[in-house]
Amino acid sequence: MSKSQRIAYACGACGVRVPKWVGQCPDCGEWGSMEETAAPPRQSIGTGSSALPAARRPAKPAMRIGTVSAAQAASLPTGIGEFDRVMGGGLVPGGVTLISGEPGVGKSTLLLEVAHRFAEAGYGKALVATGEESAAQVRRRADRTGCLSEELYLAAETDLGAVLGHVEDVKPGLLILDSVQTVIAPDTDGVPGGVTQVKAVATAVTAEAKSRNMAVILVGHVTKDGGIAGPRALEHLVDTVVHFEGDKHSMLRLLRGVKNRFGPADEVGCFEMTEDGIVSLADPSGLFLDDAPTEPTPGTCVTVTMEGRRAVPVEVQALLGKSVKDGGIPRHTVSGLDQARLNMVLAVLTRRGGMRLLDREVYATTIGGIRVREPASDLALALALVSAEQEIAVSADLVAIGEVSLTGQVRRTVNADRRIGEAARLGFKTAIVPKGSVAERHRGIEVVEVETINDAKQAAARTWARRG
């Protein structure tokens, strides 16, 4: 065998190449994923002209940056407010977007609405190429959600050549490929959905998008860990990467930006899943606050978390069970919160706050199905636990914002003023925050600055005594 025909092995999960076959991938640890492939020929290394490519005249000369028109990169708003918010204003002609999410979360429903709005806005034709469903299945969803634009086209294809043929015939301004793992490139080695196939399909579609100035949205599967299935190089090929997430048992859906060459990469859009489709939620605050009870209930406290650039109030609830005797291990269960943060807050309240909680069964949750992972929710969780242990309800118009350290100190968090401003807008009267975190005055809300967890306990107790 000649040197130009050397054999190598590539992992079907992560794409790493090795010179000989191994049972387990040395990079990602996957078993039985090594596939035979052709290795690239060795290139000579040197300083002579034979080691360098020959220069040739480019098709277009280089231009001064001031003479380049930016009009072609202007966003086209779809009219779906939360989608446009995450995308940086809308879809960009020639831009390629990768959207991922767990099966059944509503990706296809959302994108069908996007295609419908794009076509109805007069930007051009929209083509949905589906490799996972039949045309009849997509039509039934369109009937249910009212997405029956005359300029919306549908093709059920799994062959890359056929998809590109439909693009040539329809000449759409928007192409949605659902999903990139189901499309096969016949001239490329590898199994459908494998590393080589996915990269080949994404590369071909991206080149078509740039040459036709056509917006493209690729749907990607996710792994068990929630990441995008396939090589990470797929994320580098596209312009925008977003995750569509949410609990199947909850109405709430979040579209979270991860990468965006045309706008902010940390935006989050909120949607509500209904029988008629997906609806944007411009102000989702009511979903994460429990309905006002007839009497104050111990074990609850409200915090304000940051979802992208949006401040969202979230109610944290805690319930203490019986003490575990004879060396048993108590159950600590969370829903929507970080298990490690709960254990840490329990330890701080026990060691620094003079409370005995480590031997108690503890249950903590958030309202509305939202997941809170940032440390700024520590203080609200601590006050909810104190309220549950002392059977004294925290005032319903109080919010607590701050990170609790192992020393019992309440540490500052980012965007404190934005959080307090959102709390004041929603009618909260008191905010307990770390000392030195407020840079501006806020009307309609009293800001109480504390240094330690014990100071926060006393401030909450005084507030309840004054308002309760």
Short mmCIF file of C-alpha atoms in Angstrom, two decimals, residues 235 241-243 256-260 265-267:
data_model
loop_
_atom_site.label_atom_id
_atom_site.label_comp_id
_atom_site.label_asym_id
_atom_site.label_seq_id
_atom_site.Cartn_x
_atom_site.Cartn_y
_atom_site.Cartn_z
CA GLU A 235 -20.65 24.15 16.46
CA VAL A 241 -25.96 27.85 18.48
CA VAL A 242 -29.06 27.77 20.70
CA HIS A 243 -30.52 25.19 23.09
CA ARG A 256 -30.95 29.69 25.49
CA GLY A 257 -28.25 31.26 23.34
CA VAL A 258 -24.79 29.65 23.43
CA LYS A 259 -23.02 31.23 20.45
CA ASN A 260 -24.10 34.12 18.24
CA ALA A 265 -24.67 35.03 23.18
CA ASP A 266 -26.22 35.03 26.66
CA GLU A 267 -29.86 35.82 25.90
#
